[in-house]
C-alpha angles and dihedrals in degrees: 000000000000094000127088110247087233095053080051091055090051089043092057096049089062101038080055089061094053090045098044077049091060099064108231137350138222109304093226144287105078094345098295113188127273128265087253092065111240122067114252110269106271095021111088126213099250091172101111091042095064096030091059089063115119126211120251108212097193089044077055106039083056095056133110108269093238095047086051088049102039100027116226123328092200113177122205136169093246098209108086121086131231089020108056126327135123132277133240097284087060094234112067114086109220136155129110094283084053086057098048093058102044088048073047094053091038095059095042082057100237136092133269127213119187127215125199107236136165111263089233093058095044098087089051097043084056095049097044092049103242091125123021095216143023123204108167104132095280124172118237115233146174088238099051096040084073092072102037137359134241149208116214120236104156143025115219139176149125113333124174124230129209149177121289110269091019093246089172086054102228117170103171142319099319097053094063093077111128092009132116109244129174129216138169107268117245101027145106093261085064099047087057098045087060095050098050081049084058090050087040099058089032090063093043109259129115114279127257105260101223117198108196122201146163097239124070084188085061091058098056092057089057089049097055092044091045094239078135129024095216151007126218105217129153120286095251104036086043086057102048088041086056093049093044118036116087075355100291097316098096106062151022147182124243106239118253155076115318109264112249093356136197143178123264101212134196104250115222133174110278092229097048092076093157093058087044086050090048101048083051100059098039099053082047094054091045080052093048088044096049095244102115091045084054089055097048098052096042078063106046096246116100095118081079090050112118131198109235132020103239125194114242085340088155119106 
């Protein structure tokens, strides 16, 4: 991920806040509403969406026996919203990778249940067999890929977020030149930020005053008081920011594809090649049948929605 496990740390801590704001989340299967009635502000009602999924009894005829016996034992790092992450009981997975993989699981005609790992152990847990799958917003790469393989569901990258209503009119990178703008220190965000400083000044134009901190959450202050124009944040956690936070008024992301992007892929034991082949035929058929773009949008993140599920498509 291009995060440091530390600023995600810090970045959960401040996506907990807006949850916890919202009042509740789903109480379970594809995101189905709370007790209460309305889903939580931020969090969609992604019931009707999963449930919709029809078996495919070829996609689960070709699948491994003791898939077909025990369902899916998918791991993820349950910290990163939208992506995955727990509601406000503190028990039930959601986000919209929770719900691909449940619409996945659905199609393939078998169960899934999710753990709660540490991103670092997820790789080895795959390779020794304890899960079949991973899905935690990992990045897909050529270096990774020779240790599992994957099967892409998502593009991400860095996306730059703004006030609401863009009063210091930025449309993209080249227009931060000569403006303040906050990342996370150490990440890939502010390795970008520095090098768009460098084209700014070579073509003639102010530098991007970067302001680098520990606290995502801090950044966001400077944001809503206009200390900075703009924060560089990653394409699924700006967007969620942007619907949740002040309900949705403070802030915004500037349209577009995600800078320097790159596919999030489904990691899968590079031995198991028929389960691999399943997931990715399944996921293609929930694209072709307009599933997976549902989920997305209910979520606020089809600017990362790709078009096919490529197999190890990252570089």
């Amino acid at each position: 991920m291009s995060r440091s496990r530390a600023a995600q740390a810090v970045l959960l801590a401040s996506l907990a806040v807006l949850v916890t704001a919202c009042g509740g989340g789903p109480d379970g299967a594809g995101g189905t509403s709370q007790a209460a009635g309305a889903p939580a502000s931020g969090i969609p009602d992604t019931a009707a969406i999963v449930q919709g999924v029809q078996k495919d009894a070829q996609l689960n005829a070709a699948l491994p026996d003791n898939v077909k016996q025990a369902g899916l034992h998918l791991a993820s790092n349950l910290q990163s919203a939208p992506n995955n992450f727990y509601a406000a009981d503190g028990k039930t997975p959601i986000g919209y990778e929770v719900d691909l993989a449940k619409a996945i699981a659905a199609k393939l005609g078998v169960q899934v249940t999710h753990q709660d790992m540490a991103f670092g152990s997820l790789i080895t847990s795959l390779q020794s067999g304890r899960i079949d799958l991973t899905m935690a917003g990992m990045n897909d790469t050529k270096a990774r890929q020779a240790q599992i393989d994957f099967v892409d569901y998502f593009t991400s990258g860095i996306t730059i977020m703004i006030r609401k209503g863009n009063p210091d009119g930025i449309t993209g990178p080249d227009t931060l030149c000569g403006k303040n703008v906050a990342v996370v220190q150490g990440t890939s965000h502010q390795k970008f930020a520095e090098a768009q400083s460098t084209k700014c000044t070579q073509a003639g134009k102010p530098a991007v005053n970067v302001t680098a901190t520990d606290s995502d959450n801090q950044n966001q202050n400077q944001l809503r008081t206009g200390r900075v124009a703009a924060i560089l944040n990653d394409l699924p956690s700006a967007v969620y920011i942007s619907r949740t936070a002040g309900e949705g008024k403070f802030f915004e992301v500037v349209p577009g594809e995600p800078i320097e992007g790159g596919p999030y892929g489904i990691g899968v034991n590079k031995a198991n090649t028929a389960l691999r082949d399943s997931v990715q035929k399944a996921l293609q058929a929930l694209i072709a049948d307009g599933t997976y773009g549902k989920v997305l949008q209910a979520w606020g993140v089809e600017q990362g929605a790709i078009k096919e599920a490529a197999v190890n498509g990252g570089s």
